[in-house]
Each structure stands twice: as C-alpha cells, then as structure tokens.
CSV table of C-alpha atoms and ligand atoms in Angstrom, one decimal:
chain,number,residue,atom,x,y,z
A,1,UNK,CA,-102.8,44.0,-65.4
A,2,UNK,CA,-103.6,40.6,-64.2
A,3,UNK,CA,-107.3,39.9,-64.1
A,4,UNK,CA,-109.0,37.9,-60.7
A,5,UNK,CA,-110.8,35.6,-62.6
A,6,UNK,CA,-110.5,32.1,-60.9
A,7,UNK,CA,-107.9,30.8,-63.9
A,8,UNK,CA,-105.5,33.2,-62.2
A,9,UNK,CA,-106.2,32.1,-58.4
A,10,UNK,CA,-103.2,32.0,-56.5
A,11,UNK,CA,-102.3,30.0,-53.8
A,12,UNK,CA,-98.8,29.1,-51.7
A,13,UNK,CA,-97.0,28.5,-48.3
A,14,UNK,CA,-95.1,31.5,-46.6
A,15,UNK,CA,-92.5,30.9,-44.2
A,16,UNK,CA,-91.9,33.0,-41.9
A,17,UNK,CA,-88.2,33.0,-40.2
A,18,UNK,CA,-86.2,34.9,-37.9
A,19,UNK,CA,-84.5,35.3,-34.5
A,20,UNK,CA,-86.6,34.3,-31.6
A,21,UNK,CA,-88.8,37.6,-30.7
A,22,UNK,CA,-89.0,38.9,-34.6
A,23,UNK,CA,-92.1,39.2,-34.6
A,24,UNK,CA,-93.3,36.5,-36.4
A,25,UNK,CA,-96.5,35.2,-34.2
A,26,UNK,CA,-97.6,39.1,-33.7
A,27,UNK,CA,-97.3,39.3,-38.0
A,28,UNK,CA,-99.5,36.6,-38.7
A,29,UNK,CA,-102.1,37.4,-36.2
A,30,UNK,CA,-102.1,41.0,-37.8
A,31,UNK,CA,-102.5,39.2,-41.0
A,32,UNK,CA,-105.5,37.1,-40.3
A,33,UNK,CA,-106.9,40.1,-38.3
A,34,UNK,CA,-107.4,37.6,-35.2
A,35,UNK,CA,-105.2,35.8,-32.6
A,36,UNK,CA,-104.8,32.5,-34.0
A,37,UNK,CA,-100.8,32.8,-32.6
A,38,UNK,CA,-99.6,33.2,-29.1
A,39,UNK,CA,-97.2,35.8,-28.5
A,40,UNK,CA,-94.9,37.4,-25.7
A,41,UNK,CA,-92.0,39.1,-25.3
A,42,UNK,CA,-90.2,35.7,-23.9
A,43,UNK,CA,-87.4,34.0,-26.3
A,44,UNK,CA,-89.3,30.8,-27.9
A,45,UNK,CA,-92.8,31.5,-27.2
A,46,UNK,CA,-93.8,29.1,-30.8
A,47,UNK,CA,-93.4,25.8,-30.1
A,48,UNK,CA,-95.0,24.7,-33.0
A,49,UNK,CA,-94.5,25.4,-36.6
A,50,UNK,CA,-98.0,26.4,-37.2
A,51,UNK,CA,-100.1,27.1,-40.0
A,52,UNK,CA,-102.7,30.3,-40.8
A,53,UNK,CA,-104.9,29.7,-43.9
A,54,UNK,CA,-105.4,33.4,-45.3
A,55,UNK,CA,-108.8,32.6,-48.1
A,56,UNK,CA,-109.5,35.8,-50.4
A,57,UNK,CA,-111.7,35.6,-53.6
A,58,UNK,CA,-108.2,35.5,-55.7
A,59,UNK,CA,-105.9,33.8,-53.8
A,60,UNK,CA,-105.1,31.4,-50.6
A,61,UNK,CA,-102.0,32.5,-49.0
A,62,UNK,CA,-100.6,29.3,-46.3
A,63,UNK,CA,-98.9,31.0,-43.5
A,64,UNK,CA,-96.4,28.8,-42.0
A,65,UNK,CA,-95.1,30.3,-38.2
A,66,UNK,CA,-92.0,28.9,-37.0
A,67,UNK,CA,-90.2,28.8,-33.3
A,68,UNK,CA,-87.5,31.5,-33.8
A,69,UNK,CA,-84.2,29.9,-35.0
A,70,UNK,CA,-81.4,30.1,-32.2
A,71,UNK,CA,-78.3,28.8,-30.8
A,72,UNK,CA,-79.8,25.8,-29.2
A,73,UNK,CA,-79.3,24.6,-25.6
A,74,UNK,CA,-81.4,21.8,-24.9
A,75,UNK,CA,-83.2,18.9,-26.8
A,76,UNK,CA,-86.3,21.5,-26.8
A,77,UNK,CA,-84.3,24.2,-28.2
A,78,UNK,CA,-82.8,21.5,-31.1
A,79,UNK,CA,-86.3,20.0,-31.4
A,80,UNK,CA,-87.3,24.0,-32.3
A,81,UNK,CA,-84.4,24.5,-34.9
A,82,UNK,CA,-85.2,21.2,-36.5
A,83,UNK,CA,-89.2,22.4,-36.7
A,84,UNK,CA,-88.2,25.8,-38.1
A,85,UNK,CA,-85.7,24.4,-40.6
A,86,UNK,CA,-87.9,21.9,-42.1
A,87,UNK,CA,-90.5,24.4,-42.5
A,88,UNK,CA,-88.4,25.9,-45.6
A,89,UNK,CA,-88.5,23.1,-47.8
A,90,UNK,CA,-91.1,22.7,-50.0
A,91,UNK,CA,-92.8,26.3,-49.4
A,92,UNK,CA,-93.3,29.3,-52.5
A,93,UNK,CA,-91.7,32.0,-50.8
A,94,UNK,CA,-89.8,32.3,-47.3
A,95,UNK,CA,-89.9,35.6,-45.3
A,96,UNK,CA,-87.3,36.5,-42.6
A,97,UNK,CA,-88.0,38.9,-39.9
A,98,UNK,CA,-85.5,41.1,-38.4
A,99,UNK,CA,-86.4,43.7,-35.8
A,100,UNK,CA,-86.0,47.1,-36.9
A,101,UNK,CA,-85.4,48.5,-33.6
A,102,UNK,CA,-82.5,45.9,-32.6
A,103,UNK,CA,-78.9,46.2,-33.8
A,104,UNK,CA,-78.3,43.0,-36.9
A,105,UNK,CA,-76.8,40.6,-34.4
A,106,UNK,CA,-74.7,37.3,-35.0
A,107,UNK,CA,-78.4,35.9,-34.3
A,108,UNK,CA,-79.9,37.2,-37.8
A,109,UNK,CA,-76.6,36.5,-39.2
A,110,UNK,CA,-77.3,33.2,-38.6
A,111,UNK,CA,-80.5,32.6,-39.8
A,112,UNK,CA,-79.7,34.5,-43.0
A,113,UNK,CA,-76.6,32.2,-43.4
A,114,UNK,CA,-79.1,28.8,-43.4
A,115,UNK,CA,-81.1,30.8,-46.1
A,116,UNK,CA,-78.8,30.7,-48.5
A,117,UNK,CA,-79.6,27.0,-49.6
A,118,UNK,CA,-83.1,27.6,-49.8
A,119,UNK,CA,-84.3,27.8,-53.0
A,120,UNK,CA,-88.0,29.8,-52.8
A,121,UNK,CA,-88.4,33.4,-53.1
A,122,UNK,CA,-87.3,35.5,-50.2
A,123,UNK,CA,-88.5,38.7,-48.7
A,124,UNK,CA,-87.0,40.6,-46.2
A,125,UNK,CA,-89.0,42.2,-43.8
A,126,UNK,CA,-87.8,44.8,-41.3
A,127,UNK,CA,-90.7,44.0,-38.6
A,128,UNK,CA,-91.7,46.9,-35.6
A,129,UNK,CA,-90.8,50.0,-37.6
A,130,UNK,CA,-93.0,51.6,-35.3
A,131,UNK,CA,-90.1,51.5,-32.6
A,132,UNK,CA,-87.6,52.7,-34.4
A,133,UNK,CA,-86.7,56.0,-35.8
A,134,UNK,CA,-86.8,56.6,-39.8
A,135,UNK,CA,-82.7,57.0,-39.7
A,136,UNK,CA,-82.5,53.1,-37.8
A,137,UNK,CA,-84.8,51.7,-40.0
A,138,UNK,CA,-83.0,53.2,-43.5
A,139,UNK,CA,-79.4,52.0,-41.7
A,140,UNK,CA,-81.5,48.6,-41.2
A,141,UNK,CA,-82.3,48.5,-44.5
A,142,UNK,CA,-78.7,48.7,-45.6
A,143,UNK,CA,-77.4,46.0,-43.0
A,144,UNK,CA,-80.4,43.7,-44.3
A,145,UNK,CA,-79.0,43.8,-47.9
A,146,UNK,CA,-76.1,42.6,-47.4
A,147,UNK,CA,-77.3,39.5,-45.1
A,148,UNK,CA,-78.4,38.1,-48.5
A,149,UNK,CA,-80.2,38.4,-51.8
A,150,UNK,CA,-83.7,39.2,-51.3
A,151,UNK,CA,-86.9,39.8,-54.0
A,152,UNK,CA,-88.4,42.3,-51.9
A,153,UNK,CA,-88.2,44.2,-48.7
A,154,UNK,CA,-90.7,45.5,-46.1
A,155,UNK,CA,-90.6,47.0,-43.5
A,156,UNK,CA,-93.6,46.8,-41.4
A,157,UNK,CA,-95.4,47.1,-38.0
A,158,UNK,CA,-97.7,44.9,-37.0
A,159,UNK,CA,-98.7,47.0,-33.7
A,160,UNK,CA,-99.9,49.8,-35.8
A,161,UNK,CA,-100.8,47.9,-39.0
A,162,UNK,CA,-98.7,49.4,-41.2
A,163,UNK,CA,-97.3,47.9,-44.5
A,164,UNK,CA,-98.9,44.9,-43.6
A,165,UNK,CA,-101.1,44.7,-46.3
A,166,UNK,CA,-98.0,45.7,-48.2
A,167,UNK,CA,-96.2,42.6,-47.4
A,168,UNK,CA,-99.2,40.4,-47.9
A,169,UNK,CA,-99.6,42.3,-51.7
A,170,UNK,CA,-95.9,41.1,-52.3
A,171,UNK,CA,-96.3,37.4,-51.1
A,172,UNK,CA,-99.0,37.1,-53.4
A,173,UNK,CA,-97.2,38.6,-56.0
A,174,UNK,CA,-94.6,36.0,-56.0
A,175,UNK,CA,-97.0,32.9,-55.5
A,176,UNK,CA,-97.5,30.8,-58.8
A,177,UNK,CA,-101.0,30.1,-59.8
A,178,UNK,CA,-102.9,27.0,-58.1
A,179,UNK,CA,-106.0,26.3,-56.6
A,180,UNK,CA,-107.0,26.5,-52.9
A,181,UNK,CA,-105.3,23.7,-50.9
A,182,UNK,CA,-107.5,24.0,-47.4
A,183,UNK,CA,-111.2,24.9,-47.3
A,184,UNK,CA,-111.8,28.5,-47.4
A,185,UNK,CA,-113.5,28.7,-43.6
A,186,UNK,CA,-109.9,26.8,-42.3
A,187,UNK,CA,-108.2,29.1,-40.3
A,188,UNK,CA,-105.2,27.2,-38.8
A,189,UNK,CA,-104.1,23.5,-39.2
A,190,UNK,CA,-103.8,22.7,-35.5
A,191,UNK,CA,-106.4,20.9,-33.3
A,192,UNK,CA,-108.1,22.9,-31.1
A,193,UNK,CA,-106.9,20.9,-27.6
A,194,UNK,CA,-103.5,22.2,-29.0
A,195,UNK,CA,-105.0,26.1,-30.0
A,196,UNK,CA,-106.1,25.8,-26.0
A,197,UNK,CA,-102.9,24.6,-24.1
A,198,UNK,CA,-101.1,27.0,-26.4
A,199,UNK,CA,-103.8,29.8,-24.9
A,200,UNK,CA,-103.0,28.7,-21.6
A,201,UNK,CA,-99.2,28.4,-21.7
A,202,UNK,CA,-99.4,32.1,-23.5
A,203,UNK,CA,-100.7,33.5,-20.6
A,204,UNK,CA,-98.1,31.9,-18.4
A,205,UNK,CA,-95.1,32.7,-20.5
A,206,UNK,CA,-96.9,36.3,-19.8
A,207,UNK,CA,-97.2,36.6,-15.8
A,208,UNK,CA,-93.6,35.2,-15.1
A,209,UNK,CA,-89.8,35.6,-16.4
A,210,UNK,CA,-86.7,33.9,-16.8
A,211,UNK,CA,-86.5,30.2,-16.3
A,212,UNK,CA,-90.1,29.5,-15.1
A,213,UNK,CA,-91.9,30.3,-18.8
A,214,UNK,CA,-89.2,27.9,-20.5
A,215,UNK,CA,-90.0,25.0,-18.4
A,216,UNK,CA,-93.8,25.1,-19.0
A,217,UNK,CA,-95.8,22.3,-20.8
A,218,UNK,CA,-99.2,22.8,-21.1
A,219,UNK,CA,-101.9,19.2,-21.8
A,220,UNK,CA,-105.4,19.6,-22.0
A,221,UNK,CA,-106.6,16.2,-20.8
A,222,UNK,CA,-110.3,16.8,-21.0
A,223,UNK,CA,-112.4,19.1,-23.4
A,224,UNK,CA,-116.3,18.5,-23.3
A,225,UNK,CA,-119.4,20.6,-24.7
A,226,UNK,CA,-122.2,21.0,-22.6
A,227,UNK,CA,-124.8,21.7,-25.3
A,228,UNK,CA,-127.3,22.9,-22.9
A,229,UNK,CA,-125.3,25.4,-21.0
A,230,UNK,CA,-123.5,26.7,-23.9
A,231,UNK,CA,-120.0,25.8,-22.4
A,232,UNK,CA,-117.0,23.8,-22.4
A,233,UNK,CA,-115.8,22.1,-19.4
A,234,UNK,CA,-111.9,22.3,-20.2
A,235,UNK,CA,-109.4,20.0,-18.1
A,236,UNK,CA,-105.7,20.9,-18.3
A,237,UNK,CA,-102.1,20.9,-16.4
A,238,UNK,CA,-99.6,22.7,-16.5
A,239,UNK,CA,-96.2,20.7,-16.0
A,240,UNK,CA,-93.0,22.2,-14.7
A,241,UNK,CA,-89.7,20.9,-13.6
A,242,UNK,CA,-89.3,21.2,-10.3
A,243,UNK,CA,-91.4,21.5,-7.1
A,244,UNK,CA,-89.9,25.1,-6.6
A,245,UNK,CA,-91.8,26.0,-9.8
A,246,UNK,CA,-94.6,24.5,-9.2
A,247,UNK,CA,-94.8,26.8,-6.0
A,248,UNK,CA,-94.0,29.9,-8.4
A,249,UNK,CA,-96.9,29.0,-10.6
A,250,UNK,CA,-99.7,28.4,-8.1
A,251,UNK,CA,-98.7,31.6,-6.1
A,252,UNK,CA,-99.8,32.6,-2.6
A,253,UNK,CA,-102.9,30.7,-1.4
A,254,UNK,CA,-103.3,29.9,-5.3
A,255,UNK,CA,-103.2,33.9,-6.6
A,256,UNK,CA,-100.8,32.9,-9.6
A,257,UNK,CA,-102.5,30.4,-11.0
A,258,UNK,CA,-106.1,31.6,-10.5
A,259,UNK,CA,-104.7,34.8,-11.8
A,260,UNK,CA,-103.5,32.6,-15.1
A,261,UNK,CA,-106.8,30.7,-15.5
A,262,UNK,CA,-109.1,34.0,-15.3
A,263,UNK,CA,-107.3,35.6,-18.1
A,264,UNK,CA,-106.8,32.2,-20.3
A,265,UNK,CA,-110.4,31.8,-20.0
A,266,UNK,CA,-111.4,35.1,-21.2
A,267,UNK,CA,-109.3,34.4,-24.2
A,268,UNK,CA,-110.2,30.9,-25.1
A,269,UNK,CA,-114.6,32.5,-24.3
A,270,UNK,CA,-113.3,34.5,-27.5
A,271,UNK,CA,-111.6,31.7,-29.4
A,272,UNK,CA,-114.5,29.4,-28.7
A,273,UNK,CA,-117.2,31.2,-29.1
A,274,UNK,CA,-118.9,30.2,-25.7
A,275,UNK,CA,-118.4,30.3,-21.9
A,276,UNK,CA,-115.6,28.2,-20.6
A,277,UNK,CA,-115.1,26.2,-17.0
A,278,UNK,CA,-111.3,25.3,-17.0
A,279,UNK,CA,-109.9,23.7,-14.4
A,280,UNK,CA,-106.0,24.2,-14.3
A,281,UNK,CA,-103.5,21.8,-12.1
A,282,UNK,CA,-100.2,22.1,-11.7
A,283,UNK,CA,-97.8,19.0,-11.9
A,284,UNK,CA,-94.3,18.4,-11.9
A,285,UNK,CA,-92.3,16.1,-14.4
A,286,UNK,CA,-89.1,16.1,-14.2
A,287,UNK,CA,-86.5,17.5,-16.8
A,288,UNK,CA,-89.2,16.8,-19.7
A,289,UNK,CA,-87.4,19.6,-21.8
A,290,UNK,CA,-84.4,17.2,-22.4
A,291,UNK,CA,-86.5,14.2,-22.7
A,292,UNK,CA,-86.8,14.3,-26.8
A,293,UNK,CA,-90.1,11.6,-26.6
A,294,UNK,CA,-91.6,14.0,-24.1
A,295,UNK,CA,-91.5,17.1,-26.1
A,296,UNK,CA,-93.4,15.2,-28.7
A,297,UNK,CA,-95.7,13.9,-26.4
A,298,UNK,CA,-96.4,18.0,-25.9
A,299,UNK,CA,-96.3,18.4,-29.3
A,300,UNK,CA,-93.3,20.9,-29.5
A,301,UNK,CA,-90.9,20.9,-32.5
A,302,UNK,CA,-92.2,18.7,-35.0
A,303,UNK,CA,-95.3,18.5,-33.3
A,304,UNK,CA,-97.9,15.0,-33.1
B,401,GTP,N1,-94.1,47.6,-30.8
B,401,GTP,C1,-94.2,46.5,-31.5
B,401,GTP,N2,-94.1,45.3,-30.9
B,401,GTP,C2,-94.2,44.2,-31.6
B,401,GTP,C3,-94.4,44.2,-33.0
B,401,GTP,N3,-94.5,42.9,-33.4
B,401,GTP,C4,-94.2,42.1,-32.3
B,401,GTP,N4,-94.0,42.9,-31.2
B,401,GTP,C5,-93.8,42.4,-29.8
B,401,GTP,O1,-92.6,41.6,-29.9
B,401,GTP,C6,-92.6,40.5,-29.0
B,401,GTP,C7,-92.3,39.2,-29.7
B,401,GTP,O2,-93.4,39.0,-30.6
B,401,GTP,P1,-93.7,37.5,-31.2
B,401,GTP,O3,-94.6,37.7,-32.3
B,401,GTP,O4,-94.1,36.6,-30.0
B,401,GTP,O5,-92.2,37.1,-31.7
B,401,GTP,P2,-91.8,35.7,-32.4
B,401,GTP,O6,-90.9,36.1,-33.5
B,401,GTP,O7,-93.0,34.9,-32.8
B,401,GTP,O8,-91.0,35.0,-31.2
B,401,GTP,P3,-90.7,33.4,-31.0
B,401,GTP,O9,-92.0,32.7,-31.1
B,401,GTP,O10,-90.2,33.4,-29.6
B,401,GTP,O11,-89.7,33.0,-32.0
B,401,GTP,C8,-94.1,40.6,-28.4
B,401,GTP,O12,-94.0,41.2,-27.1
B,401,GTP,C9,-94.8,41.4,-29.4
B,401,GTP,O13,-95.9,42.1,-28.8
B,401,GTP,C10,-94.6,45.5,-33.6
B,401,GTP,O14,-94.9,45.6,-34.8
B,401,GTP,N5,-94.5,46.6,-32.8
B,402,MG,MG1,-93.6,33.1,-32.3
C-alpha cells in the first residue's frame, strides 16, 4: 500500500478529449463538485481550453477542459481544434470521452486517431452511462477497445455521480509523484471577467438553437465592487453577426434578453458570492467568427 505522507504527494494535468457534446464540461464540474464549466447540449459550447485545480491532502489533480475536437468549418472551429490539440502535449495522462448512449461515429474515430501520437497515459471513459442500457454500454465497451490502446476504462455518469470518483481514483493512480503546482484555494486558471462572459454566453447557448448560439461573443467591459452595497456592477455585450440576430437575442419588447440576464445573474450571485447589477447590450460585428484576430480578442481557442 502506498502511504499519504507528503513524500508521496502526487500531482499532474488531465486532458480531457472527445467529440463535441462528450461530456467533458459536465465531468469536470462533477469533479470539483461546483460549476466552474459551462455546459449545454449545443456543439462547441468550450471555447476555451480551461483549467480546474482539484487540491486533496495527497494529491493535486490539473484538470485541463478542451473545446470538443471536430471537423472544422470556420477559423473559430480551426482556432478550437488547434486549442484542444495543444492541450495534449506536455500533460501526465489524457482522457477521451465518448458518449455511451451514441453509436462510435467517424467523429470519435477521429479523435482517437490524433491520440495515437500522444505519448501520456490514456484512459477511456464511456461518459452518461446513466442513458444507456447495461447491453449499449458493454457493446460500447467493446467498440472503445478497439479505437486504441487504453490504461484504463470508465464508464461513468456525471448526472448521477456514478464512477466518478472512480475515474478521479484512476487519474491519480497514474500521476507521477510532484508537488502542488497551483495554490491549494485555486480553483480554475481563468480570470474572472472571462468566468463571467462565459456565464453569460452559457445561458444564451441555452435559450436559443442552431446558428444564433454559434455566433455569440460575449465581453465584459466593466466589472466594479461596490464595497458598501455588497455588489458588483457588471457591464457586458453580447456580439452577434447580423442585425437579424441581434433582433433574435433581445426578443419581443426586450423578453429574450431580460430573460438571459435574470438567469446569468442568479448564477454569477452564486459564483461571486454577492448580488450582481449586470447590464447586458447587444451589438453586432460583423462575421467576427472568421476573423482569426477577433476570436482572440474574445479569448476563444488559444485564449489571451
Ligand atoms: N444524462 C446525462 N447528460 C449528460 C451527462 N454529462 C453531460 N450531459 C449532458 O450532455 C450535454 C453536453 O455536455 P457538455 O459537458 O457541455 O459537453 P462537452 O463535451 O463539454 O461539449 P463541448 O464543450 O461542446 O465540446 C449537456 O446537455 C449535458 O447536460 C451525463 O452524465 N448524463
Ligand atoms: Mg465543453
């Protein structure tokens, strides 16, 4: 048996990988047991690859999230890829998500196929078990194998919580032994006017479908703390393509978008521990998601 003494802390990056949709946002959150990820049922809801510091007293486990790897269309979609890829160099142990519950498309074949030149450990995990029956999940099991050679399997839901701990037992099982790289209290790597657009956008990629989510930028422009009343005073616009989806967004005599900035608020009351004012606008700018210097300035894909 290994003993926890400190000489034996271990510490290491995670990747997480997959088709867009896998999972991978809802995983970590169940992880950290707290949203730090948004998540929705759109394609490419992570923009960002994205860090979760997970501190216990015998190990630190780096979760890296990435935007789900796909057939890219656009210089946003490339810009995604390029994030998700460079996210598996350099990292202990690299896990790829595939949804139980879907048949193994030429998607996951995919994204196995760019695994094969990296060289951490790799663990398979079969993610929302709780939607499929025991029979899909054992032929799952069997597809998964041969996508590539794998150190361990899970499969895992992170609705009901099941296996989780399991997976996060096997990660740590195949980190080396090092010391803490982040400070224990560090929950994710990204600055909070970045945690808050990503709120915002989370709740947009929500309300609407098709084309409108994709061609959402979200900017906080102004963040300030009013000691006195306990709350921040949050600025931000949401950016869309075209006129016509500016229209979609603000809704009926402004519905839509009151409807978005109630529910973003109660989130980001949570995340910040205090009441929020935010004030949402609406602007266009043109085609920004072929505009590779305008993704930046969001921060998608490789982020600022
Ligand atoms: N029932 C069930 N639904 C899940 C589970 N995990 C994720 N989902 C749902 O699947 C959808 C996609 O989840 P995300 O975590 O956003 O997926 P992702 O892999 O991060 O997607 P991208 O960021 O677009 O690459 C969301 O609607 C989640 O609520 C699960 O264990 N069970
Ligand atoms: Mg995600």
């Amino acid at each position: 048996m290994e003993s926890n003494a400190p000489e034996h802390f271990k510490s290491g990056f995670v990747t997480l990988v997959g088709r867009p949709n896998a999972g991978k946002s809802t995983l970590i959150n169940a992880i950290m047991g707290k949203k730090v990820a948004i998540t929705s049922d759109t394609a490419q809801t992570t923009r960002h690859r994205f860090r979760a510091v997970l501190t216990r007293d015998d190990f630190q486990l780096i979760l890296v999230d990435t935007p789900g790897l796909h057939k890219p269309h656009d210089a946003l979609g490339e810009e995604l890829n390029t994030s998700a890829l460079k996210a598996l160099e350099d990292v202990d142990v690299t896990a790829m998500l595939i949804d139980a519950s879907q048949p193994i498309g030429r998607g996951d074949e995919w994204v196995a196929e760019q695994l094969k030149r990296v060289r951490s450990k790799k663990i398979c995990v079969l993610s929302k078990v709780d939607l499929a029956t025991p029979k899909q999940i054992e032929a799952q099991r069997e597809a998964a194998e041969r996508l590539g050679s794998w150190d361990a399997m899970v499969g895992l839901s992170s609705a009901t919580g099941k296996n989780v701990e399991a997976f996060v037992e096997e990660v740590v099982f195949l980190l080396p032994e090092g010391p803490s790289w982040f400070p224990a209290d560090m929950e994710t790597d990204q600055p909070i006017d970045v945690v808050v657009s990503e709120f915002i956008r989370e709740k947009i990629l929500r309300s609407f479908h098709d084309e409108v989510p994709h061609a959402i930028g979200v900017r906080v422009e102004e963040m300030e703390y009013d000691k006195k009343k306990d709350l921040h005073r949050i600025f931000a616009v949401v950016y869309v393509e075209r006129d016509s989806q500016k229209g979609i967004i603000i809704g009926k005599k402004g519905a839509a978008i009151k409807q978005i900035g109630t529910e973003a608020r109660a989130d980001l009351e949570q995340l910040l521990g205090t009441r929020v004012y935010l004030d949402l606008s609406v602007k266009v700018k043109k085609n920004w998601r072929r505009d590779a210097a305008q993704i930046r300035r969001f921060g998608y894909g490789e982020g600022a």
